[in-house]
PDB file of C-alpha atoms in Angstrom:
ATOM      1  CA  UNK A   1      60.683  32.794 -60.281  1.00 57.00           C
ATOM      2  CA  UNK A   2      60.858  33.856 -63.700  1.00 62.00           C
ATOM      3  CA  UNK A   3      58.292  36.392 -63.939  1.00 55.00           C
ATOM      4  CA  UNK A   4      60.415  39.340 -62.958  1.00 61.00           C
ATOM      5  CA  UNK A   5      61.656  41.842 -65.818  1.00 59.00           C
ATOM      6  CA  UNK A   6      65.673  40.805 -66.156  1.00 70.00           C
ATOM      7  CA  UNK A   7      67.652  38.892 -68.483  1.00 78.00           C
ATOM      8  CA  UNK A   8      68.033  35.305 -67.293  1.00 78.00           C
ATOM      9  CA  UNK A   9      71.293  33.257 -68.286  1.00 88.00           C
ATOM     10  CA  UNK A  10      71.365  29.912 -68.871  1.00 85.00           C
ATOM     11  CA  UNK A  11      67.953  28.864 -67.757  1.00 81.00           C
ATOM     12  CA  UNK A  12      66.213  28.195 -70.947  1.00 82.00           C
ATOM     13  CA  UNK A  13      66.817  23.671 -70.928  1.00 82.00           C
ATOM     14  CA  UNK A  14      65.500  21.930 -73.806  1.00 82.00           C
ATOM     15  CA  UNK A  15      64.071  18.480 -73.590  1.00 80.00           C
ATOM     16  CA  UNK A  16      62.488  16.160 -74.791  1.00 79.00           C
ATOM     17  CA  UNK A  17      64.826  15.572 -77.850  1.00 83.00           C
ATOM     18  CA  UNK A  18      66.656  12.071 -78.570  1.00 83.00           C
ATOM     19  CA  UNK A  19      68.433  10.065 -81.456  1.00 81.00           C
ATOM     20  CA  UNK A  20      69.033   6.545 -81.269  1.00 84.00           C
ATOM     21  CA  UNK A  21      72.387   6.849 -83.561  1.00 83.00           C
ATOM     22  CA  UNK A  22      73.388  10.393 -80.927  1.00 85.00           C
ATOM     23  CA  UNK A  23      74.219  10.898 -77.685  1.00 85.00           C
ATOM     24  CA  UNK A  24      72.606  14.287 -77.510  1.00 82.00           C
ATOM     25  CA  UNK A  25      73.522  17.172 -75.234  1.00 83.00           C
ATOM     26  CA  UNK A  26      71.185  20.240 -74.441  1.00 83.00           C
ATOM     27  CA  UNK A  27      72.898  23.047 -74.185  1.00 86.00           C
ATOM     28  CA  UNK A  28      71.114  25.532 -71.840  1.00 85.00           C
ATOM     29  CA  UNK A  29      69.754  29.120 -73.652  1.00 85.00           C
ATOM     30  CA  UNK A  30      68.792  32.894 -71.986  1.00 82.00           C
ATOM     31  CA  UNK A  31      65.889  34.377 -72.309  1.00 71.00           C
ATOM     32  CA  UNK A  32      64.751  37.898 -71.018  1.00 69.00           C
ATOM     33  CA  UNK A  33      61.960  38.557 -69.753  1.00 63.00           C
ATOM     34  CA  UNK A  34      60.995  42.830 -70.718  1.00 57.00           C
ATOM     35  CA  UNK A  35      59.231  45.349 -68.325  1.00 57.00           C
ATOM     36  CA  UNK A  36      56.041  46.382 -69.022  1.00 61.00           C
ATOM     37  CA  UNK A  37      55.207  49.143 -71.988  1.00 78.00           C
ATOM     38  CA  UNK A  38      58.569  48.324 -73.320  1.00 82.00           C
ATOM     39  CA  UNK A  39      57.760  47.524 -77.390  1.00 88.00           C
ATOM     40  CA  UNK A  40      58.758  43.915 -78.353  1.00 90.00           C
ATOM     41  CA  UNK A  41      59.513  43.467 -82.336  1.00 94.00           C
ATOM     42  CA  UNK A  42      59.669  39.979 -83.722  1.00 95.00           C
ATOM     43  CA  UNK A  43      61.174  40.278 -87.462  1.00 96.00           C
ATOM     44  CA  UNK A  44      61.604  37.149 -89.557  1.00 97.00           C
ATOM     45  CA  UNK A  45      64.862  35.600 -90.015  1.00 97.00           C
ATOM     46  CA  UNK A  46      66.400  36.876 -93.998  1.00 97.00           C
ATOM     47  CA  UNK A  47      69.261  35.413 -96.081  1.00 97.00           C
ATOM     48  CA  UNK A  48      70.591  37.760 -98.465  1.00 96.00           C
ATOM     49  CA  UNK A  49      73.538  37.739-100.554  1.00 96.00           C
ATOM     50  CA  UNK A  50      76.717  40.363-100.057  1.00 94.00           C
ATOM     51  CA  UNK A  51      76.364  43.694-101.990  1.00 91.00           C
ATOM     52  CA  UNK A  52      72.775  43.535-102.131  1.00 92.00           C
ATOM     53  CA  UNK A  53      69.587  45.921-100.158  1.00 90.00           C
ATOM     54  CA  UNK A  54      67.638  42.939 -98.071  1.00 93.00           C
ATOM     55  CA  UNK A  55      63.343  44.191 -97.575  1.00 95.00           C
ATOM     56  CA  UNK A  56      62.982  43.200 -93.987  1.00 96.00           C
ATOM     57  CA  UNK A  57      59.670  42.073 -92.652  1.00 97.00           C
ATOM     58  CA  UNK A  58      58.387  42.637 -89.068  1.00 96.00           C
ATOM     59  CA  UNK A  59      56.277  39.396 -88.253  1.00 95.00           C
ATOM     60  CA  UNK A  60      54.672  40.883 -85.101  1.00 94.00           C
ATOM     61  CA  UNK A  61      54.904  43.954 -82.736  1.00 94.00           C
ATOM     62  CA  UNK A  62      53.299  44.220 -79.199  1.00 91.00           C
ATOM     63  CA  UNK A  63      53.788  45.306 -75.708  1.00 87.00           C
ATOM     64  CA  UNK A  64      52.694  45.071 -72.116  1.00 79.00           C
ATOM     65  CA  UNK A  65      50.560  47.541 -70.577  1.00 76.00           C
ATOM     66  CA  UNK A  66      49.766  48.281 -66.932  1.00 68.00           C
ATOM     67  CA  UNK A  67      47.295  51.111 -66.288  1.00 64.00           C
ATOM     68  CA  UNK A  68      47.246  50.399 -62.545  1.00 61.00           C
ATOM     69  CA  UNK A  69      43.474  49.901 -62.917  1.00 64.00           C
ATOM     70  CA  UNK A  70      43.543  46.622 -65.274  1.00 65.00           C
ATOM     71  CA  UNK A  71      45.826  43.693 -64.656  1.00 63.00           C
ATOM     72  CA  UNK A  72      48.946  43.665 -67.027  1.00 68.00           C
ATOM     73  CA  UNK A  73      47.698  42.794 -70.457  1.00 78.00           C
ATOM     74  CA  UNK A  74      49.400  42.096 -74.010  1.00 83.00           C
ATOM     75  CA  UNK A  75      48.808  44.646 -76.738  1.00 86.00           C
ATOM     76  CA  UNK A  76      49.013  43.719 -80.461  1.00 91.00           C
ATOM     77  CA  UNK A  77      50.252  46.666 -82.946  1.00 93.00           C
ATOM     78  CA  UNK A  78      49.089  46.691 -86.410  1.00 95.00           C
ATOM     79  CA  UNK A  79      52.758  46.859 -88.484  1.00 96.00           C
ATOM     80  CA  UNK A  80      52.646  48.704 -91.541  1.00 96.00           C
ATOM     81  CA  UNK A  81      55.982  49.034 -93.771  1.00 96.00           C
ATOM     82  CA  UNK A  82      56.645  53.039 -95.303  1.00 97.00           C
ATOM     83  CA  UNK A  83      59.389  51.383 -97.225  1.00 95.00           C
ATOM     84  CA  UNK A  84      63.365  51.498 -97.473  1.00 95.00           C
ATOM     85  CA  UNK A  85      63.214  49.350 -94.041  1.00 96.00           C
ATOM     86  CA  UNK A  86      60.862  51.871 -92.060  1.00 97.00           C
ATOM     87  CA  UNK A  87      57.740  50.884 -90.397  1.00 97.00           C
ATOM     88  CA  UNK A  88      54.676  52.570 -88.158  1.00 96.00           C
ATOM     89  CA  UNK A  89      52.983  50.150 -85.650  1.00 95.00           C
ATOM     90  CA  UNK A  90      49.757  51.361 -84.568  1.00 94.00           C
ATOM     91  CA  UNK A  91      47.160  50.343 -81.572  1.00 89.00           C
ATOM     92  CA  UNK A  92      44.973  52.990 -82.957  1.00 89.00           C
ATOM     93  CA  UNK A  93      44.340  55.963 -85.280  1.00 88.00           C
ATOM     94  CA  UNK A  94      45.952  58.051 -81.957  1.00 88.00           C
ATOM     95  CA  UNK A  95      48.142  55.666 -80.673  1.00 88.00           C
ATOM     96  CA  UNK A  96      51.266  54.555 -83.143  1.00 92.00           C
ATOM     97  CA  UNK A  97      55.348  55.195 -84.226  1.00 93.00           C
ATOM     98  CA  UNK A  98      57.541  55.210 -86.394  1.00 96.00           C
ATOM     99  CA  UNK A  99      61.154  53.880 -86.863  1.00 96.00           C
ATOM    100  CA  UNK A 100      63.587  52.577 -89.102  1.00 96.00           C
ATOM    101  CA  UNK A 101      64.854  48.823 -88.886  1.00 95.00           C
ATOM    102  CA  UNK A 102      68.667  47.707 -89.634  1.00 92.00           C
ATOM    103  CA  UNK A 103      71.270  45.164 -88.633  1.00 91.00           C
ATOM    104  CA  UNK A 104      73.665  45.727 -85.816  1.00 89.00           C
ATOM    105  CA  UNK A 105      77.247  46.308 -87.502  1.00 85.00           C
ATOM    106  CA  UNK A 106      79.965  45.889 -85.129  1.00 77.00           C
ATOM    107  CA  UNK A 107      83.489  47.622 -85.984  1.00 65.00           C
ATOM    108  CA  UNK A 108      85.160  45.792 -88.529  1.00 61.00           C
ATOM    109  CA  UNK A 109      82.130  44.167 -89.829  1.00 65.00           C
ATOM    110  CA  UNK A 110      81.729  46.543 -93.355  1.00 63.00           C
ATOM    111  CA  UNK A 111      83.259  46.636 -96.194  1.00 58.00           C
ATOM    112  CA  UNK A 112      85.685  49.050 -98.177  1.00 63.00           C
ATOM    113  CA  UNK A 113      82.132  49.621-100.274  1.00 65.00           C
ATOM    114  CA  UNK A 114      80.453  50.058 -97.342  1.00 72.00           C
ATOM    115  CA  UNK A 115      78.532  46.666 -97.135  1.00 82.00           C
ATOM    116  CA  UNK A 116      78.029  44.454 -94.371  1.00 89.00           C
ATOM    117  CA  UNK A 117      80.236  41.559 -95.053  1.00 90.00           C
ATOM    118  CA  UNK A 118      79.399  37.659 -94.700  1.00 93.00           C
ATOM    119  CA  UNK A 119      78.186  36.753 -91.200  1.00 92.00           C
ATOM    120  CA  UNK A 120      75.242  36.580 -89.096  1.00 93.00           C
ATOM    121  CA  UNK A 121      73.438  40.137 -87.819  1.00 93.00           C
ATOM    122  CA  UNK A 122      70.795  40.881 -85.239  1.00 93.00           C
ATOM    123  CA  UNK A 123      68.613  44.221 -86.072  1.00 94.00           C
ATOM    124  CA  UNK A 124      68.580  46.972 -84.084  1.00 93.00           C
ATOM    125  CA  UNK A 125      66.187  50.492 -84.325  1.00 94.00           C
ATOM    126  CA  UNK A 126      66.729  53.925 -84.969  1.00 93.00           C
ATOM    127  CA  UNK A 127      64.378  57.534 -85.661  1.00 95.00           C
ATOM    128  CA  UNK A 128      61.687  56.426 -83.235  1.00 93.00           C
ATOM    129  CA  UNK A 129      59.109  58.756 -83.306  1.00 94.00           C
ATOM    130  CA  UNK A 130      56.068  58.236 -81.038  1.00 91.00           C
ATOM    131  CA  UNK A 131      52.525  59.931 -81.642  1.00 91.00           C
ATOM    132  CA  UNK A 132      50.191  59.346 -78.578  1.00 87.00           C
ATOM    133  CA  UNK A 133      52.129  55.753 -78.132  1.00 84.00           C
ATOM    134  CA  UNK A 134      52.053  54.182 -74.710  1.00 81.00           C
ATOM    135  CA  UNK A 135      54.809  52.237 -74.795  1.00 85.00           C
ATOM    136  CA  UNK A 136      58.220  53.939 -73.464  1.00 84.00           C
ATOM    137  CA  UNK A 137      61.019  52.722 -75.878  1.00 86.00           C
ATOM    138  CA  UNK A 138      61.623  49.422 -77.884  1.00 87.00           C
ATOM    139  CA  UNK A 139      62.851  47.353 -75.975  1.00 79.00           C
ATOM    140  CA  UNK A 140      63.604  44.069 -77.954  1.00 85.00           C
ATOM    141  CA  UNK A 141      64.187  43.264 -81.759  1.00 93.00           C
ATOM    142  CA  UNK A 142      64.265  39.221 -82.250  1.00 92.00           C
ATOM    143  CA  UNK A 143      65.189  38.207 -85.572  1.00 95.00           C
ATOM    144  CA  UNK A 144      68.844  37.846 -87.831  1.00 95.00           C
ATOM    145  CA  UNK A 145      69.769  38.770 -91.132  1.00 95.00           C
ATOM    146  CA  UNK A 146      72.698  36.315 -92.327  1.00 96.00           C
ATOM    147  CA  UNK A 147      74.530  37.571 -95.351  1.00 95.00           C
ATOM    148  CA  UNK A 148      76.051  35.360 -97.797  1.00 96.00           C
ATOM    149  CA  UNK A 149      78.670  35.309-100.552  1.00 96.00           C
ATOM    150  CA  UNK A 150      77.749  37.042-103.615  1.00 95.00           C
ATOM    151  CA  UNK A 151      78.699  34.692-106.779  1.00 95.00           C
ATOM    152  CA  UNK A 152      81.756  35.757-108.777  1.00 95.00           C
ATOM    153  CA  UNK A 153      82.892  34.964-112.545  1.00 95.00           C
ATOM    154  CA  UNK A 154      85.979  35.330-113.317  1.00 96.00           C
ATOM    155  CA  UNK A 155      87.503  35.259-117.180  1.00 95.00           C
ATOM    156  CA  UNK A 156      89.718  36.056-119.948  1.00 95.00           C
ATOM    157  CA  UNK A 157      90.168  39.844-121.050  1.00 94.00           C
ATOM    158  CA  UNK A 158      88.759  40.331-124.148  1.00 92.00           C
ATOM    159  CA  UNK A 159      90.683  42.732-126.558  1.00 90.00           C
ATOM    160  CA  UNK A 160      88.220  43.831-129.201  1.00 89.00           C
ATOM    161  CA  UNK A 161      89.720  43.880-132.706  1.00 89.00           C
ATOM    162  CA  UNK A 162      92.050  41.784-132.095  1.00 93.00           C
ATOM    163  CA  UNK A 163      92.824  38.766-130.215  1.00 93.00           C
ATOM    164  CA  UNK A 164      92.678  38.352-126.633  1.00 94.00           C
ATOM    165  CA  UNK A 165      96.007  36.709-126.205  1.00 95.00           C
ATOM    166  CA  UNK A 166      98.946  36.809-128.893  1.00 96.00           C
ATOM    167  CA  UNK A 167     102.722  35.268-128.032  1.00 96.00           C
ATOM    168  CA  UNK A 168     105.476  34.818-130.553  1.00 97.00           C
ATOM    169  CA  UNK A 169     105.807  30.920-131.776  1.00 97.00           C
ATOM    170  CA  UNK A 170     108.435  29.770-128.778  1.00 96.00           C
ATOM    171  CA  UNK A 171     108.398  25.717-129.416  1.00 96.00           C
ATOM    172  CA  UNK A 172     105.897  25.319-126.318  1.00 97.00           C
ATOM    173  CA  UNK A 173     101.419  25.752-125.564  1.00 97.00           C
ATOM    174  CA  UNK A 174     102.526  28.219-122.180  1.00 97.00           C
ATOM    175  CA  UNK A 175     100.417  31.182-122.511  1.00 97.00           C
ATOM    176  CA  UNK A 176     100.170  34.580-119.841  1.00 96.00           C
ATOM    177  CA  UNK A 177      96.996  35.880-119.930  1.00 96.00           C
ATOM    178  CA  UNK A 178      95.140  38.800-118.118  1.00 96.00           C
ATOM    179  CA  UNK A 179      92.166  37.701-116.191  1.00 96.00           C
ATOM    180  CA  UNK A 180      88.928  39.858-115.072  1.00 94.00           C
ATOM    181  CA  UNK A 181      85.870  39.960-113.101  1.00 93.00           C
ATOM    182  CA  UNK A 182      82.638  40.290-114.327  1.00 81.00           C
ATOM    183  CA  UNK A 183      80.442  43.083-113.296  1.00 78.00           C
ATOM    184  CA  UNK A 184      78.848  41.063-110.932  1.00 84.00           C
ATOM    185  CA  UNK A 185      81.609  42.327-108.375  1.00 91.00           C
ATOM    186  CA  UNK A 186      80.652  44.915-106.047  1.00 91.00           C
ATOM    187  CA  UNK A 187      82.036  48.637-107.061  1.00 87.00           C
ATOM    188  CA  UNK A 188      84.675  49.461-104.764  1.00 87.00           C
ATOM    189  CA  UNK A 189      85.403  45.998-103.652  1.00 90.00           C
ATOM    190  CA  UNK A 190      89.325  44.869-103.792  1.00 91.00           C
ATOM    191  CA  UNK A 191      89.435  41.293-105.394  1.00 94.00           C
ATOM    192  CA  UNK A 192      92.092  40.202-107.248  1.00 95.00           C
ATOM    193  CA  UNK A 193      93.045  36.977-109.241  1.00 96.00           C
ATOM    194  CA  UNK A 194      95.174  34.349-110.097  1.00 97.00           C
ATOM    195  CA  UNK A 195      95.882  31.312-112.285  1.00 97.00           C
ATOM    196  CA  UNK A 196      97.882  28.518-111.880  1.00 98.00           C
ATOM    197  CA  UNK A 197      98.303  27.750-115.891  1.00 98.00           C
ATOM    198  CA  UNK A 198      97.399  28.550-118.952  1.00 97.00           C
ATOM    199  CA  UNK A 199      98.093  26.772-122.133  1.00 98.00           C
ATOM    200  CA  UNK A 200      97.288  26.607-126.122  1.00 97.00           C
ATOM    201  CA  UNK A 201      96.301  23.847-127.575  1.00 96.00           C
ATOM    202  CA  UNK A 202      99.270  23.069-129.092  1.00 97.00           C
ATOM    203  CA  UNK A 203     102.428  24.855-129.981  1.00 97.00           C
ATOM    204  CA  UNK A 204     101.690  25.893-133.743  1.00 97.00           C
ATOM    205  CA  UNK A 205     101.345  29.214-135.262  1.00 97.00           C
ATOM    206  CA  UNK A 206      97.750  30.306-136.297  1.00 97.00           C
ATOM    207  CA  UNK A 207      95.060  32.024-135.358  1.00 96.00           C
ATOM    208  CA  UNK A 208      91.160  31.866-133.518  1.00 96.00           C
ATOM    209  CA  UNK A 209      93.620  29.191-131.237  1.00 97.00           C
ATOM    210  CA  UNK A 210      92.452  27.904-127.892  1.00 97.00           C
ATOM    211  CA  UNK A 211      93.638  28.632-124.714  1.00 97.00           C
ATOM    212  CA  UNK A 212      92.703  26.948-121.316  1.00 97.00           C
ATOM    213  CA  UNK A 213      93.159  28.993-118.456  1.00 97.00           C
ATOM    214  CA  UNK A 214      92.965  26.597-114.939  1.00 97.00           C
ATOM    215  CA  UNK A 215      93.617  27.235-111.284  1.00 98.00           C
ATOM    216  CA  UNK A 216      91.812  30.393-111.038  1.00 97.00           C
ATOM    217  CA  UNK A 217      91.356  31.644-107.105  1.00 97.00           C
ATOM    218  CA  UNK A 218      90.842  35.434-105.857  1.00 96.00           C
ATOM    219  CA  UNK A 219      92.685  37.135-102.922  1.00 96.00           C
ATOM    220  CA  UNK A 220      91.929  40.955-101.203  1.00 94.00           C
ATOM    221  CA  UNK A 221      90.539  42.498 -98.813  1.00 90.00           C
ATOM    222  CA  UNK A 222      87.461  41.868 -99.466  1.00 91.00           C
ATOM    223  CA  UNK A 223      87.216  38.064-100.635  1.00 94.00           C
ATOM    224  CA  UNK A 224      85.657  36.516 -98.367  1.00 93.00           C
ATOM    225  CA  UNK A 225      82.221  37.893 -99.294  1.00 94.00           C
ATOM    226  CA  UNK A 226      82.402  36.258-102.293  1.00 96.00           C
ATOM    227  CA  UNK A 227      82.098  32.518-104.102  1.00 95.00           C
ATOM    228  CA  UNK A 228      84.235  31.875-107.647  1.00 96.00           C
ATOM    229  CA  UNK A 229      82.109  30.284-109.644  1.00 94.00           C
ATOM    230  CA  UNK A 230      84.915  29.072-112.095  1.00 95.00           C
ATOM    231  CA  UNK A 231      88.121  27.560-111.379  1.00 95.00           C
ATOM    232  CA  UNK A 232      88.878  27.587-115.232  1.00 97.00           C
ATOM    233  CA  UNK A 233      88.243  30.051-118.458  1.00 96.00           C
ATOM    234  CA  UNK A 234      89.038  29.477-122.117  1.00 96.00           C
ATOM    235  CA  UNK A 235      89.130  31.532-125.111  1.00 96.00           C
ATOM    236  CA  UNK A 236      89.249  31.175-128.096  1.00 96.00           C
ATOM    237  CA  UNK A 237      90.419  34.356-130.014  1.00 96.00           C
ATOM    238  CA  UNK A 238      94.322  34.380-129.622  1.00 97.00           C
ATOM    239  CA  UNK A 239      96.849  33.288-131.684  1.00 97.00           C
ATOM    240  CA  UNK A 240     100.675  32.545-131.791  1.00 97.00           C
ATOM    241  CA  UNK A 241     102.734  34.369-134.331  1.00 97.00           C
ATOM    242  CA  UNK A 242     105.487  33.441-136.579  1.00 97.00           C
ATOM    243  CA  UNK A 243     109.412  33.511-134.557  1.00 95.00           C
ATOM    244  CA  UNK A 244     111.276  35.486-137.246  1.00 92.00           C
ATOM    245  CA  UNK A 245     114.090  33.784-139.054  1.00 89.00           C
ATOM    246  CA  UNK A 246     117.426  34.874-140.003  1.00 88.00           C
ATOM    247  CA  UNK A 247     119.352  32.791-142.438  1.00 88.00           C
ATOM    248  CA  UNK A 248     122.678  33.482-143.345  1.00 84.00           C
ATOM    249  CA  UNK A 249     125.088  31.995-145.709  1.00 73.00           C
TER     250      UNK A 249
END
């Protein structure tokens, strides 16, 4: 008997699936089944991308309600949104609430700027404020936000006036360059780069030269919330100078 209010572990068994190329395994689910006049909020599943403010949208919102007179009964709630991720749900002009809608952060799950990082996140509720509402308390929030990395670009320093890279004529195309990130990195963020080489096009002195810039990768703290789009750079604004040359005789 399922029909009591508890949370029920491993009892949800799907069926009914097969795959002539699979052996195919259910794996058994929990469900809970909530008291009566306890709020139930269904919010639709949102992908968003690190560093950014996700609108969340509440799909339904409804309870159970047992007046002792009627049997137990489902009622809808109209869901309106007040904006920045707070919403009133309303049976009538008398009977509604108001609260704000997030995801669940667990410790160690934001960022030095104080963003959720990559991962999966269920919502949770907070500044419930009841006018005339019948229900007691909220007592589910189905739904997950999943955050992804944010896209990253990563390339030469540009030195205006001048060129971006200058080296002394040394016989060889080596180069040492200063890379940086575009602004698409999230203020406060630590991300930091590498290369594996850079070279000139050849070894010659001139000027508005090429250099290819390969092997590009980030590191720090905070990473792993983000994609490199490039693995290489170029520029082509540097130059290689003359080697001064002492002859003697």
């Amino acid at each position: 008997d399922f029909s009591n209010p508890n949370t029920y572990t491993g009892k949800l068994i799907p069926g009914g699936i097969s795959h002539p190329n699979y052996n195919v395994i259910p794996v058994p689910g929990d469900f809970t089944v909530l008291p009566a006049q306890k709020l139930l909020l269904k919010v639709t599943n949102i992908t968003s991308v690190y560093g950014t403010t996700p609108t969340f949208t509440i799909e339904s919102a409804s309870y159970k309600y047992d007046d002792l007179v009627n049997p137990v009964r489902t009622i809808p709630l109209t869901v309106e949104s007040l904006g920045n991720n707070s919403f009133k749900v309303l049976e009538d002009a008398t009977h509604y609430a108001t609260f704000s809608l997030a995801p669940v952060i667990g410790l160690g799950m934001m960022l030095t700027s104080v963003n959720p990082k990559v991962g999966a996140y269920n919502f949770s509720t907070s500044n419930l404020s009841k006018n005339g509402a019948r229900f007691t308390d909220i007592g589910n929030v189905s739904g997950t936000e999943t955050v992804i990395p944010k896209a990253l670009n990563v390339s030469i320093a540009t030195n205006p006036g001048a060129p971006d890279v200058t080296k002394m004529y040394d016989g060889n195309t080596s180069a040492t360059v200063n890379l940086t990130i575009a602004s698409d990195k999230v203020s406060g963020d630590v991300v930091t780069t590498s290369y594996t080489a850079a070279n000139f096009d050849d070894k010659n002195v001139g000027v508005n030269k090429n250099i290819n810039v390969s092997g590009i990768s980030i590191a720090g703290l905070d990473a792993g919330n983000y994609r490199l789009v490039n693995a290489t750079t170029s520029t082509s604004n540097a130059s290689i100078t003359a080697k001064p040359l002492t002859i003697s005789g």
